[in-house]
Short mmCIF file of C-alpha atoms (C1' of nucleotides) in Angstrom, two decimals:
data_model
loop_
_atom_site.label_atom_id
_atom_site.label_comp_id
_atom_site.label_asym_id
_atom_site.label_seq_id
_atom_site.Cartn_x
_atom_site.Cartn_y
_atom_site.Cartn_z
CA UNK O 1 -182.95 77.61 48.54
CA UNK O 2 -180.67 78.99 46.01
CA UNK O 3 -180.09 82.43 46.71
CA UNK O 4 -176.57 82.97 45.12
CA UNK O 5 -177.22 83.30 41.62
CA UNK O 6 -178.30 86.26 40.82
CA UNK O 7 -178.58 86.02 37.27
CA UNK O 8 -181.83 84.28 37.48
CA UNK O 9 -183.46 87.59 37.88
CA UNK O 10 -181.09 90.25 36.84
CA UNK O 11 -182.47 90.00 33.10
CA UNK O 12 -185.94 90.63 33.87
CA UNK O 13 -186.40 93.91 31.85
CA UNK O 14 -184.72 91.63 29.04
CA UNK O 15 -187.43 88.83 29.42
CA UNK O 16 -190.35 91.26 29.85
CA UNK O 17 -188.91 93.15 26.48
CA UNK O 18 -188.65 90.29 24.79
CA UNK O 19 -192.45 88.37 25.49
CA UNK O 20 -194.40 91.60 24.99
CA UNK O 21 -191.66 92.71 21.99
CA UNK O 22 -194.33 90.36 19.82
CA UNK O 23 -197.04 93.41 19.82
CA UNK O 24 -196.74 95.64 22.63
CA UNK O 25 -194.82 98.71 24.20
CA UNK O 26 -191.33 98.67 24.73
CA UNK O 27 -190.40 98.34 28.58
CA UNK O 28 -188.29 100.75 30.46
CA UNK O 29 -186.18 99.48 33.21
CA UNK O 30 -187.14 101.89 36.58
CA UNK O 31 -186.15 102.11 40.00
CA UNK O 32 -189.57 101.38 41.33
CA UNK O 33 -189.35 97.82 39.39
CA UNK O 34 -186.32 97.13 40.16
CA UNK O 35 -187.25 97.74 43.75
CA UNK O 36 -190.24 95.39 43.10
CA UNK O 37 -188.76 92.25 42.03
CA UNK O 38 -185.86 92.71 44.98
CA UNK O 39 -188.13 92.74 47.43
CA UNK O 40 -190.19 90.06 45.87
CA UNK O 41 -186.51 87.91 45.85
CA UNK O 42 -185.81 88.67 49.11
CA UNK O 43 -188.86 87.42 50.37
CA UNK O 44 -189.03 84.04 49.06
CA UNK O 45 -191.90 83.46 50.28
CA UNK O 46 -195.46 84.54 48.56
CA UNK O 47 -196.89 88.01 49.49
CA UNK O 48 -199.43 89.95 48.14
CA UNK O 49 -198.90 92.76 46.75
CA UNK O 50 -200.23 95.08 49.72
CA UNK O 51 -197.60 92.79 51.61
CA UNK O 52 -194.96 93.97 48.95
CA UNK O 53 -195.72 97.32 49.08
CA UNK O 54 -195.33 97.46 52.85
CA UNK O 55 -192.12 95.42 52.70
CA UNK O 56 -191.23 98.60 50.26
CA UNK O 57 -192.41 101.17 52.29
CA UNK O 58 -190.30 99.31 55.17
CA UNK O 59 -187.01 99.06 52.95
CA UNK O 60 -187.51 103.03 52.37
CA UNK O 61 -188.85 102.52 48.85
CA UNK O 62 -191.41 104.30 48.06
CA UNK O 63 -193.78 103.02 45.52
CA UNK O 64 -196.93 103.51 44.83
CA UNK O 65 -199.32 100.98 45.08
CA UNK O 66 -200.55 100.62 41.57
CA UNK O 67 -197.65 100.44 40.48
CA UNK O 68 -196.79 97.47 42.49
CA UNK O 69 -200.26 95.88 41.10
CA UNK O 70 -198.89 96.98 37.68
CA UNK O 71 -195.35 95.25 37.67
CA UNK O 72 -196.68 92.25 39.29
CA UNK O 73 -199.34 92.08 36.94
CA UNK O 74 -196.79 92.11 34.11
CA UNK O 75 -194.39 89.95 35.67
CA UNK O 76 -196.92 87.39 35.86
CA UNK O 77 -198.15 87.42 32.40
CA UNK O 78 -194.15 87.41 31.28
CA UNK O 79 -193.98 83.93 33.03
CA UNK O 80 -191.39 85.61 35.28
CA UNK O 81 -193.10 84.83 39.09
CA UNK O 82 -195.37 82.19 39.89
CA UNK O 83 -199.52 83.92 41.19
CA UNK O 84 -201.40 81.81 43.39
CA UNK O 85 -204.71 82.40 44.86
CA UNK O 86 -205.19 82.23 48.69
CA UNK O 87 -207.74 80.88 50.01
CA UNK O 88 -209.32 84.10 51.03
CA UNK O 89 -208.99 85.07 47.54
CA UNK O 90 -205.84 87.25 47.78
CA UNK O 91 -203.36 86.76 44.80
CA UNK O 92 -200.07 85.66 46.08
CA UNK O 93 -196.91 86.61 43.74
CA UNK O 94 -193.57 85.13 44.57
CA UNK O 95 -190.11 85.04 42.59
CA UNK O 96 -190.11 81.82 40.35
CA UNK O 97 -187.28 80.04 41.71
CA UNK O 98 -186.99 77.00 39.30
CA UNK O 99 -188.44 76.61 36.17
CA UNK O 100 -189.16 72.70 36.44
CA UNK O 101 -192.60 71.95 37.48
CA UNK O 102 -193.00 72.36 41.10
CA UNK O 103 -196.17 72.65 43.74
CA UNK O 104 -196.12 74.55 46.65
CA UNK O 105 -196.91 74.04 50.48
CA UNK O 106 -198.46 77.31 51.84
CA UNK O 107 -199.11 78.10 55.44
CA UNK O 108 -202.62 78.92 56.52
CA UNK O 109 -201.90 81.23 59.37
CA UNK O 110 -198.79 82.77 58.25
CA UNK O 111 -198.32 82.36 54.85
CA UNK O 112 -195.12 81.22 54.50
CA UNK O 113 -194.91 78.68 51.04
CA UNK O 114 -192.16 75.98 50.69
CA UNK O 115 -191.76 73.95 47.25
CA UNK O 116 -192.46 70.26 48.01
CA UNK O 117 -191.90 67.42 45.44
CA UNK O 118 -194.71 66.76 43.30
CA UNK O 119 -196.53 63.72 44.16
CA UNK O 120 -196.94 61.02 40.99
CA UNK O 121 -199.76 61.81 39.12
CA UNK O 122 -198.98 60.95 36.00
CA UNK O 123 -200.29 56.85 36.31
CA UNK O 124 -203.30 58.78 37.05
CA UNK O 125 -203.54 61.20 34.32
CA UNK O 126 -203.30 59.19 31.90
CA UNK O 127 -205.89 57.22 33.46
CA UNK O 128 -207.89 60.30 33.53
CA UNK O 129 -207.13 61.20 29.73
CA UNK O 130 -207.99 57.71 28.40
CA UNK O 131 -211.32 57.95 30.11
CA UNK O 132 -212.18 61.36 29.52
CA UNK O 133 -211.15 61.91 26.26
CA UNK O 134 -209.62 65.33 27.34
CA UNK O 135 -206.30 66.18 25.93
CA UNK O 136 -203.00 68.01 26.95
CA UNK O 137 -203.85 67.68 31.01
CA UNK O 138 -201.88 69.92 32.87
CA UNK O 139 -202.23 70.54 36.74
CA UNK O 140 -202.24 72.97 39.59
CA UNK O 141 -202.19 71.57 42.92
CA UNK O 142 -202.27 73.91 45.69
CA UNK O 143 -201.57 72.52 49.24
CA UNK O 144 -202.59 74.49 52.64
CA UNK O 145 -201.85 73.80 56.44
CA UNK O 146 -200.45 75.08 59.39
CA UNK O 147 -196.28 74.96 59.56
CA UNK O 148 -194.80 74.35 62.83
CA UNK O 149 -193.61 78.10 63.52
CA UNK O 150 -197.77 78.95 63.72
CA UNK O 151 -199.08 75.83 65.17
CA UNK L 1 -232.65 69.59 33.70
CA UNK L 2 -234.81 69.00 36.50
CA UNK L 3 -235.27 65.64 37.07
CA UNK L 4 -238.22 64.15 39.27
CA UNK L 5 -235.65 62.95 41.87
CA UNK L 6 -236.09 65.86 44.37
CA UNK L 7 -234.83 63.38 47.14
CA UNK L 8 -231.15 64.84 46.43
CA UNK L 9 -231.64 68.30 47.73
CA UNK L 10 -235.10 68.42 49.71
CA UNK L 11 -232.80 66.97 52.70
CA UNK L 12 -230.20 70.50 52.68
CA UNK L 13 -232.17 71.49 55.63
CA UNK L 14 -231.43 68.68 57.42
CA UNK L 15 -227.77 68.65 56.65
CA UNK L 16 -227.12 72.43 57.75
CA UNK L 17 -228.84 71.81 60.99
CA UNK L 18 -226.96 68.88 61.43
CA UNK L 19 -223.56 70.37 60.80
CA UNK L 20 -224.05 73.60 62.84
CA UNK L 21 -226.22 71.76 65.56
CA UNK L 22 -222.59 71.30 67.04
CA UNK L 23 -222.51 74.71 68.07
CA UNK L 24 -224.36 77.12 66.22
CA UNK L 25 -227.80 78.39 65.29
CA UNK L 26 -231.42 76.18 64.35
CA UNK L 27 -231.48 76.69 60.42
CA UNK L 28 -234.90 77.13 58.83
CA UNK L 29 -236.49 76.21 55.44
CA UNK L 30 -237.15 79.53 53.75
CA UNK L 31 -238.92 80.44 50.07
CA UNK L 32 -235.28 82.15 49.38
CA UNK L 33 -233.18 79.15 50.18
CA UNK L 34 -234.96 76.38 48.17
CA UNK L 35 -234.81 79.16 45.42
CA UNK L 36 -231.25 79.14 45.64
CA UNK L 37 -230.46 75.33 46.10
CA UNK L 38 -232.88 74.55 43.19
CA UNK L 39 -231.31 77.49 40.53
CA UNK L 40 -228.11 76.12 41.39
CA UNK L 41 -228.89 72.40 41.12
CA UNK L 42 -230.27 73.23 37.72
CA UNK L 43 -227.44 75.15 36.26
CA UNK L 44 -225.25 72.28 36.65
CA UNK L 45 -222.48 73.87 35.79
CA UNK L 46 -220.60 76.40 38.05
CA UNK L 47 -221.62 79.65 38.56
CA UNK L 48 -220.73 82.54 40.65
CA UNK L 49 -223.01 83.90 43.19
CA UNK L 50 -223.71 87.04 40.63
CA UNK L 51 -224.78 84.83 37.80
CA UNK L 52 -227.08 82.57 40.21
CA UNK L 53 -228.74 85.98 41.68
CA UNK L 54 -229.32 86.74 37.63
CA UNK L 55 -230.68 83.04 37.09
CA UNK L 56 -233.24 83.40 39.77
CA UNK L 57 -234.51 86.99 38.59
CA UNK L 58 -234.84 85.59 35.43
CA UNK L 59 -236.87 82.45 37.07
CA UNK L 60 -239.13 85.24 38.66
CA UNK L 61 -237.33 84.71 42.10
CA UNK L 62 -236.92 87.58 43.97
CA UNK L 63 -233.93 86.96 46.37
CA UNK L 64 -231.77 89.49 47.80
CA UNK L 65 -228.34 89.25 46.51
CA UNK L 66 -226.70 89.07 50.14
CA UNK L 67 -228.97 86.13 50.75
CA UNK L 68 -227.78 84.41 47.75
CA UNK L 69 -224.14 85.12 49.37
CA UNK L 70 -225.46 84.13 52.59
CA UNK L 71 -227.10 80.72 51.54
CA UNK L 72 -223.55 79.91 49.52
CA UNK L 73 -221.66 79.90 52.29
CA UNK L 74 -223.58 78.25 54.17
CA UNK L 75 -223.95 75.40 52.06
CA UNK L 76 -220.36 75.63 51.02
CA UNK L 77 -219.25 75.20 54.87
CA UNK L 78 -222.08 72.77 54.90
CA UNK L 79 -219.87 70.64 52.44
CA UNK L 80 -223.13 70.70 50.31
CA UNK L 81 -221.66 72.45 47.15
CA UNK L 82 -218.87 72.87 45.90
CA UNK L 83 -216.61 75.88 45.53
CA UNK L 84 -213.67 76.92 43.47
CA UNK L 85 -211.88 80.30 42.20
CA UNK L 86 -211.86 81.26 38.72
CA UNK L 87 -208.42 82.42 37.59
CA UNK L 88 -210.63 85.96 37.75
CA UNK L 89 -210.80 85.53 41.66
CA UNK L 90 -214.41 84.88 41.25
CA UNK L 91 -215.74 82.39 43.26
CA UNK L 92 -217.75 79.45 41.75
CA UNK L 93 -220.57 77.26 43.17
CA UNK L 94 -221.51 74.01 42.17
CA UNK L 95 -223.82 71.88 43.18
CA UNK L 96 -222.05 68.91 44.46
CA UNK L 97 -223.40 65.34 43.05
CA UNK L 98 -221.07 63.20 44.77
CA UNK L 99 -219.95 63.48 48.44
CA UNK L 100 -216.93 61.74 47.90
CA UNK L 101 -213.94 63.89 47.52
CA UNK L 102 -213.41 64.64 44.21
CA UNK L 103 -211.58 67.34 41.72
CA UNK L 104 -212.08 68.52 38.83
CA UNK L 105 -211.12 68.46 34.93
CA UNK L 106 -211.58 71.44 33.31
CA UNK L 107 -211.97 72.23 29.56
CA UNK L 108 -209.81 74.82 28.45
CA UNK L 109 -211.73 75.75 25.48
CA UNK L 110 -215.48 75.20 26.16
CA UNK L 111 -214.88 75.54 30.19
CA UNK L 112 -217.20 72.40 30.85
CA UNK L 113 -216.09 70.64 34.17
CA UNK L 114 -216.83 67.45 34.96
CA UNK L 115 -215.26 65.55 38.05
CA UNK L 116 -212.63 63.28 38.30
CA UNK L 117 -211.77 60.30 40.63
CA UNK L 118 -208.92 61.94 43.18
CA UNK L 119 -205.66 60.27 42.52
CA UNK L 120 -203.80 58.48 45.54
CA UNK L 121 -202.33 61.25 47.34
CA UNK L 122 -202.55 60.23 50.74
CA UNK L 123 -199.05 58.46 51.05
CA UNK L 124 -197.37 61.66 49.93
CA UNK L 125 -199.26 63.73 51.67
CA UNK L 126 -198.58 62.08 54.66
CA UNK L 127 -194.89 62.17 53.49
CA UNK L 128 -194.93 65.97 52.89
CA UNK L 129 -196.56 66.49 56.32
CA UNK L 130 -194.35 64.32 57.88
CA UNK L 131 -190.94 65.99 56.25
CA UNK L 132 -192.25 69.34 56.22
CA UNK L 133 -193.77 69.20 59.99
CA UNK L 134 -197.12 71.07 58.56
CA UNK L 135 -199.97 70.30 59.85
CA UNK L 136 -203.78 69.84 58.69
CA UNK L 137 -203.10 69.23 54.83
CA UNK L 138 -205.53 69.83 52.45
CA UNK L 139 -204.89 70.21 48.53
CA UNK L 140 -206.84 71.67 45.74
CA UNK L 141 -206.64 70.07 42.71
CA UNK L 142 -207.17 71.79 39.08
CA UNK L 143 -206.87 70.04 36.20
CA UNK L 144 -207.06 71.37 32.53
CA UNK L 145 -207.47 69.87 29.60
CA UNK L 146 -209.00 69.94 26.06
CA UNK L 147 -212.25 67.75 25.53
CA UNK L 148 -213.12 65.59 23.02
CA UNK L 149 -216.02 68.16 21.98
CA UNK L 150 -213.31 71.55 21.57
CA UNK L 151 -210.48 69.35 19.98
"C1'" DA N 1 -243.49 85.24 71.04
"C1'" DT N 2 -238.97 83.81 69.73
"C1'" DC N 3 -234.80 84.10 67.01
"C1'" DG N 4 -233.34 82.64 62.17
"C1'" DT N 5 -233.85 85.26 57.88
"C1'" DT N 6 -233.88 88.57 54.65
"C1'" DG N 7 -233.26 93.00 52.09
"C1'" DC N 8 -231.06 97.19 51.24
"C1'" DA N 9 -227.95 100.06 51.57
"C1'" DA N 10 -223.32 100.75 53.64
"C1'" DA N 11 -219.06 98.95 53.93
"C1'" DA N 12 -214.62 96.71 53.03
"C1'" DG N 13 -210.95 94.57 50.05
"C1'" DA N 14 -208.99 93.83 46.65
"C1'" DT N 15 -207.35 95.66 42.17
"C1'" DT N 16 -207.88 98.65 38.07
"C1'" DT N 17 -207.86 102.77 35.45
"C1'" DG N 18 -207.83 108.13 34.11
"C1'" DC N 19 -204.62 111.24 33.80
"C1'" DA N 20 -201.33 114.93 34.42
"C1'" DA N 21 -196.48 115.02 35.48
"C1'" DC N 22 -192.59 112.82 35.15
"C1'" DT N 23 -188.17 109.36 33.75
"C1'" DT N 24 -186.24 106.37 30.58
"C1'" DC N 25 -183.97 105.90 26.16
"C1'" DG S 1 -188.58 114.56 22.56
"C1'" DA S 2 -191.48 110.84 21.90
"C1'" DA S 3 -193.42 107.39 24.43
"C1'" DG S 4 -193.42 104.42 28.75
"C1'" DT S 5 -194.23 104.91 33.33
"C1'" DT S 6 -195.34 106.61 37.88
"C1'" DG S 7 -198.69 108.32 41.71
"C1'" DC S 8 -202.63 110.06 43.26
"C1'" DA S 9 -207.44 109.71 43.81
"C1'" DA S 10 -211.74 107.88 42.20
"C1'" DA S 11 -213.69 104.03 40.11
"C1'" DT S 12 -214.82 98.64 39.42
"C1'" DC S 13 -215.71 94.20 41.38
"C1'" DT S 14 -216.68 90.60 44.39
"C1'" DT S 15 -218.31 89.49 48.63
"C1'" DT S 16 -219.43 91.04 54.00
"C1'" DT S 17 -221.99 93.59 57.34
"C1'" DG S 18 -225.21 96.18 60.19
"C1'" DC S 19 -229.73 96.37 61.00
"C1'" DA S 20 -234.77 96.93 61.28
"C1'" DA S 21 -238.26 94.41 58.99
"C1'" DC S 22 -240.39 90.19 58.32
"C1'" DG S 23 -241.48 85.05 58.82
"C1'" DA S 24 -241.02 80.18 60.25
"C1'" DT S 25 -241.54 77.59 64.48
#
DNA sequence: ATCGTTGCAAAAGATTTGCAACTTC
DNA sequence: GAAGTTGCAAATCTTTTGCAACGAT
C-alpha cells in the first residue's frame, strides 16, 4: 500500500479545476474539501458518504453531510476517486491509488477492500467482441467475500 | 413477445417452494405473482420495479407496488430472475433465460443487454481466495460496449 | 379454518436541493 | 465584492414494513 507519496492527491483541486474548466464554475479550496479528501485518503478502504461523515466528526472536523456528498460527487466525476455500489445499494468511495486497471475485493461484513490483480480476461473479451460484434469493451469486476478478520 | 411456451415460467411457484422449503413458509400462487412474472417475461430486457408496476397498470393488472417489490425479491432470492444495479442505484430485474451462470454485456448507447458466457475466472478466484484469506467469493462482472446496431 | 398474501400508508435510508449566510480569490 | 461553498432542513426516490383485510389450500 502506497502511503508515502502525497503528491498523488495534494493537487486534487488542480485536477478538479482542470476537469471542470471546460464548461463549469471555478473550484475553490476549502477546509471542508481538504478534510474530506484527507479522511478518505487515511481510510484507504472503501467507505460510504455517511461513514466518512462520521469519520470527520470523530476527527473533530465539522463538515455538513451535504457537503460530504457534494464533494464526493465532484471528485467522482473528476475521476479522482473510485465509486462502487455495495450489494445493499450504498455507494462506496475510495481514494484512487493507482491509475492502472485494478479490481476490488470487498468484505461483505466489515467493508474493507483490497486491490486484487485482474484475472486474465482479455482472451475471453476478444472472443465475446468477435461473437457479438460489440466494440470497445470495458469491464467492471467487483468481487465480494468474507475477510479472515470478520469470519 | 408472448411465446406459446409457458412451461418456462409456469413452474416458478414450484421452484420458489423448493428453495424456501428448507426453512420457510409455503408459497401460494396468486394472480399478482403470475402477473409480475408474465410482465417481466414479456419485457425481456432489464426493468425496474417501478417500471414493472407501471407495465402492470398499463396491462390492466392492478397490483400493489409493495407486492411487486416483494415478489421480485423472492424471485431474486430464489434465483429465478436476475438483478443488477443500474449506475444510478436502481435495481433492475430481468427474467432469467438460462440457469447457468452468466454475465451481461450492456450496450453503452442503446442500453440493450445480452447474456454472455462467463470467462473462466475460477482459477483466478481460487488463487485470490488463497492469497487473501477471503471466503465465499462472489463476483459481479459487468461488461460494457457498443453494439453493432448503435455503432 | 389456517396461514400465506395483499395493499395501503407510513417508515426507513440514501442522496439531492433550495436558499440564506459565509468564505475564498 | 463577486462568485463559489456551506449547512440546514425539506424534498426526492427507491425500497421496506406494520397491520388489518383477503384469498388460497
